[in-house]
Amino acid sequence: MVEIDPTEHEIADLGPKVNGVDDIEELEAMLELEREGPDRDPVKTLIESRIETLEAEAGGDEAAVDPAEVDPAELSLAEFANMVRDVDDVDLLRDLIERERDGEDRDGAITQIENRIEAIEGTEQDEDDEGPEYVPPEEKHPDLDHPTADKTYVEGVSGETYRDMWVYCETQRGELVDASKEILGKARELMDGYADRYGDEEDVIAVLIGDDVADLAEEAIAYGADRAVYHDDERLDRFRHKPYTEIYAHMCRDFEATWRDYHEPRYNVFPATHNGRDLSALVQAELDSGLASDCSDLYIEEAMISNPAKTGTPGDSEEFERVLHMPRPDFSGFEYSTILCIDKPHRDFHPQGASVIPGTFDLPDPDPEREGEVVEHDLDLPDDWFQVEVVEYDRLEEGVDLTGHDVIVALGRGIGDDPTEGIELGLDLVGAFDDAALGLSRGVITASYEFASHVEDYISEERQIGESGQVVEPEVYIAAGISGAVQHKVGMDESDTIIAVNEDPEADIRGFSDYFVEGDLFEVLPRLTAAIEEGGSVAAMEGVADD
Amino acid sequence: MTDADAAGAAETADHEHYEAVVVGAGPGGAAAAAALARQDVETLVLERGVDAGSKNVSGGLIYAEESAPYTIDGLFPDFREAASERPVDEYYIHNVAGDRVKTFDLDRVHHHDTDWCDSVLRRRMDSWLAERVHELTRETGGGLLTEVRVNGLLRENGEIVGVTCDEIDPIRADLIVAADGVNSELARDAGLMDWDDPDDWFQGVKAVVDMDPDVVNDRFDVDPDGGAAHLFSGDLFEGVRGGGFLYTNEDSLSIGTVFHLDSLTAERAEPHELLDGLLTHPLLDRWLQGEYEEREYSAKLVPDSKKVAHPSPHRGRLLLVGDAAGQMQAQGPIIKGMNHAVTAGGLAAEAFVEARTRGDASKAGELYERKLREEGVMEKLRPRRYRASRAVSENDAVNRLGSALIDSPLGAAGLRAAEGLAERAFNSPLLLGMVPDTRFSYVTVPSRIAEVLGEPIEERSYADSSDDADDEDGVRPPDLADRIGDLTYDVGDPHIELLDESYEASGAAVTACPVSAEAFGGGCYRDERIQTNGEEKRVVSLDTQPCIECGTCAVVADTEWEHPSGGKGVEFKEG
């Protein structure tokens, strides 16, 4: 079995999943599943190109030329250029020049190497130099507006210390939302890898803001945080932009706090929920950094950057370390962009911020034994942060759940002669069972039937059974006046016993019913109801069916 | 955006801009995009289907005309090997009356001006084209995006400057090519086309029928790399004006019927039953031989270019090509659409590039219109001969007179004497260009030809296949519920709104809609009676779930008609 079954996923979220698989055989198996299943071309292309990449990597290692050994004359200029691009050792490059001069002595090849040497040495020299002279933007461009000029943190902050991965733990009705738990799990994994790779132990910090969230702080630790910082205030009962943003930003710059000794967080990660999206944008703007929204993966790696805005000197490449890579779908998942948030001379871009689409990472199992520190954040909240008042709120209805009942009575367009009476008869039958519910075919819901007001509320898509509605598998499914189109069938044919009532003996439903009662539902349903009320069992219905 | 500078910066107020946006990845859009990309025009192609071709249906023959400035294989060199089904070099018409049939060989009209002609299935064809188009347009900085539905025109100060979409932000462009098909929402937004008159449209329904390649070769007596086309006319269709077709594909047959929408509506005929009438006709049994496995049922609206091919298909930066501009030539047995779309696409691209070179891209529309005329496209689509003869020949009195004449013994004698002449008439592009659109030419003449000249259809001997139960009644096509069931998909929110649910206003859709029928509860349009305060009202109700997006109800019922959003709605696998 494969770990990721492509047929269970949308194309948009398969991209990062597939690119995380390194086993070619597993990919082949996934490809096979897709072919047998929905056979979506983009998915196949995705998997195939991953296989190609892996094969190229595997093959490439064998075929790779060793610049220390190779005779440059054997390589075309293009091959030569490719090889040179990966060499960082200046001595080796100088040696290569010698070998080229002794051999073919191609100007193109020598220029390639010289450029490469310049790129590398240029970078190294920069470290000795002061770099470009810093001119504050107000002086450099006196003709422009400088709306951020009075902000302390925009220009001139550079080379500060940043540590830890902060995770915003959103709460709903007194519980941590799953999306935050998922991110805590991922943050744990990332920071463990970080420690292995860089030898620095940095922490996962959970941030909780709300009313009575201290207990949840403990839970955040169980899900992977090393430390949970929380701010409790009854006025924070519901999410409000101003106080939440101010508190979060203050936590990030709480230089008084004893547990921390750094300038700002290294990374800030938010769930891309409705509230998380709002908060992430506000907080990252307040901290004068950037935000990659709606990410579909996260990883930490170095990045080679040649953009002079970042390196300070045109033509140089510089390696940035510990960069949070934030891939996100563009064009509805048609393409992926990886967003990096990188410092530039005289200005830092920290915290590196991301919001993550809920469901991107697996929900981790909590470890109640995990130890961590819970810190209460201390700040007086001025009243004018609470000028917006929440006067009323409502939760969306969860709707009618037809699954899990012993019996479903479903009505179709056979009720058309008298729709109101049809629904009444259906409800009577439902009432005759201990645990039954009323379902409808799509044909009834989309009809122009006029129902009397006392049954009107039942006519909603929430009761629809079938392909675009609910799928049910009760012990007994009674389909009255339903012809049994395939769209309806897929919603009910796993039921244990199917009883159909229909005037048309040719109706498709007969083919997949256990009992078929040929007759008018307006006559049959009342008799069924009476039989159930008397006998109270399916056996009683068989009597009716045999009539 | 690759770094925080950009990510953090405020979005620019201006919308994304491309030099050209092509809406729809059918043959017209593909041709336009390829021709634009070859001229280094930055081109973005937007397609609403999950895959190009998934929304597209045609009868299934694509022509390359010798006189055409652009052909599909000229623009896409490996087209015939990679994307088409079979070359079709045999072309017949069968005139049917009861059990008598008279067959004419239409070799001459088929090969007139024809470089080649292939049968095609649109999913395969269009998705192949789309891959080429994506490669070509990507070079220019554009590309092809699927699952994006363009829902209207972006205007500034009343001027068209781009398109708006369901899924992505509006896009500005110097050229907008509307190749969005017969139900073009852009053409309607621009006021260039309407959905008012059933008289302007045909409706086609089609079944793709599975058949092993060897069996195709054998039963149609064609080479493995050859194929045949058969047309059917006469009294097969309960007097509804139209005809049938059968084309051989690689390992399937495309069998369909095409009717004048006004006639279909007036007769309250059920399109799927008319198709079944053809499928179960003894004439077809010679090829089907009691075996029938339907892969897909589909339908589409077909513009009648004689009436609706727009003589000036542009407005500002917007140029219409193909079905969107009504460029579908259906004149008797001459049925050509895709080739004209390809030509129009090429000419639209050419016009834009020339106009830009001359320093005024806004002249592209006028230039396009002139090219359509000068290259002879408009004359093929709207022959002057037809315009001249229509007033007389579609007049009812003249029709009755014609019918009376041809039914008389004298008329029959004339037909017999002139048997060769009749066949020649069917082969004359000149005469066909003036064929009147009446019952007379569709039904009366072919029936009379069959009655007088025809021979009984040879019944297949059942002796050697008597164990096959289906054989008794020939083939048995699936019923409508099963056909719809095989086309299941997520339509998303209802995309058609029924404005007037009264039977008088919208009842015609119950029969004319190819996935609805009288007394059938599983279709789009259902005939219902409701009781209000003791009074009974006859109304129709609409469920867009089974919709196959043909557009018929937009013409015959009172609706607000839109396409579903990108990636939603019907997905044709064959097309």
Tab-separated table of C-alpha atoms in Angstrom, chain A residues 11 38 41-42 289-292 307 309-310 331-332 334-335 337-342 344 347 349 413 416-417 442-450 467-468 485-487 508, chain B residues 1-5 7-8 16 18 51 134 144-147 167-168 479 481-482 484-486 488-489 501 521 526-532 537 539-545:
chain	number	residue	atom	x	y	z
A	11	ILE	CA	-5.132	18.080	-7.464
A	38	PRO	CA	-10.083	8.989	-11.760
A	41	ASP	CA	-4.030	13.910	-16.567
A	42	PRO	CA	-2.584	16.678	-14.370
A	289	SER	CA	7.986	42.136	7.852
A	290	GLY	CA	6.366	40.117	5.078
A	291	LEU	CA	3.798	37.350	4.938
A	292	ALA	CA	3.340	34.351	2.689
A	307	ASN	CA	19.245	39.777	-6.166
A	309	ALA	CA	18.544	44.347	-3.393
A	310	LYS	CA	19.315	41.559	-0.956
A	331	PHE	CA	-3.685	30.175	-10.143
A	332	SER	CA	-5.895	27.708	-8.227
A	334	PHE	CA	-1.931	25.465	-11.384
A	335	GLU	CA	1.521	26.566	-10.282
A	337	SER	CA	5.576	29.617	-5.868
A	338	THR	CA	7.996	29.339	-2.996
A	339	ILE	CA	8.097	32.556	-1.001
A	340	LEU	CA	11.239	33.535	0.909
A	341	CYS	CA	11.446	36.377	3.390
A	342	ILE	CA	15.027	37.613	3.417
A	344	LYS	CA	18.583	43.120	3.093
A	347	ARG	CA	16.972	46.243	7.143
A	349	PHE	CA	12.825	41.051	7.411
A	413	ARG	CA	-41.431	12.648	-7.180
A	416	GLY	CA	-46.227	15.015	-6.963
A	417	ASP	CA	-50.011	14.501	-6.973
A	442	ARG	CA	-33.196	15.602	-5.542
A	443	GLY	CA	-36.250	15.639	-7.785
A	444	VAL	CA	-38.460	16.704	-4.879
A	445	ILE	CA	-36.126	19.411	-3.628
A	446	THR	CA	-35.749	21.029	-7.031
A	447	ALA	CA	-39.422	20.730	-7.956
A	448	SER	CA	-41.851	23.639	-8.049
A	449	TYR	CA	-44.225	21.835	-5.657
A	450	GLU	CA	-46.064	24.034	-3.238
A	467	GLU	CA	-24.674	11.915	-5.335
A	468	SER	CA	-24.955	15.591	-4.532
A	485	ALA	CA	-31.632	6.985	-11.056
A	486	VAL	CA	-27.968	6.198	-10.576
A	487	GLN	CA	-27.413	9.555	-8.840
A	508	ASP	CA	-34.959	1.209	-12.148
B	1	MET	CA	6.715	37.443	-6.066
B	2	THR	CA	9.777	35.821	-4.636
B	3	ASP	CA	10.583	37.815	-1.586
B	4	ALA	CA	9.101	39.678	1.273
B	5	ASP	CA	9.479	43.062	-0.397
B	7	ALA	CA	4.877	39.953	-0.654
B	8	GLY	CA	4.634	42.771	1.800
B	16	GLU	CA	-2.656	41.878	-14.795
B	18	TYR	CA	-1.460	40.377	-21.472
B	51	ASP	CA	-9.282	19.807	-19.610
B	134	HIS	CA	0.456	25.773	-23.846
B	144	LEU	CA	-3.039	28.050	-21.055
B	145	LEU	CA	-5.076	27.800	-17.873
B	146	THR	CA	-7.895	25.323	-17.463
B	147	GLU	CA	-10.799	25.504	-14.992
B	167	GLU	CA	-11.828	32.144	-10.388
B	168	ILE	CA	-9.165	34.789	-10.876
B	479	ASP	CA	-32.856	5.209	-21.708
B	481	ALA	CA	-31.935	8.177	-17.089
B	482	ASP	CA	-29.004	5.880	-17.829
B	484	ILE	CA	-27.641	11.084	-17.768
B	485	GLY	CA	-26.380	8.699	-15.099
B	486	ASP	CA	-23.276	8.026	-17.172
B	488	THR	CA	-22.484	12.485	-13.683
B	489	TYR	CA	-20.623	15.504	-12.501
B	501	GLU	CA	-41.833	29.005	-14.740
B	521	GLY	CA	-38.594	13.306	-13.391
B	526	ARG	CA	-39.965	18.815	-15.577
B	527	ASP	CA	-43.567	19.389	-16.395
B	528	GLU	CA	-45.536	19.795	-13.156
B	529	ARG	CA	-49.045	20.685	-12.044
B	530	ILE	CA	-49.508	22.535	-8.807
B	531	GLN	CA	-52.690	23.253	-6.850
B	532	THR	CA	-53.107	26.740	-5.528
B	537	LYS	CA	-51.470	25.548	-12.648
B	539	VAL	CA	-45.548	24.911	-14.553
B	540	VAL	CA	-42.051	23.695	-15.269
B	541	SER	CA	-39.355	23.228	-12.669
B	542	LEU	CA	-35.635	23.214	-13.310
B	543	ASP	CA	-32.793	21.205	-11.810
B	544	THR	CA	-29.477	22.097	-13.406
B	545	GLN	CA	-27.770	18.975	-12.076
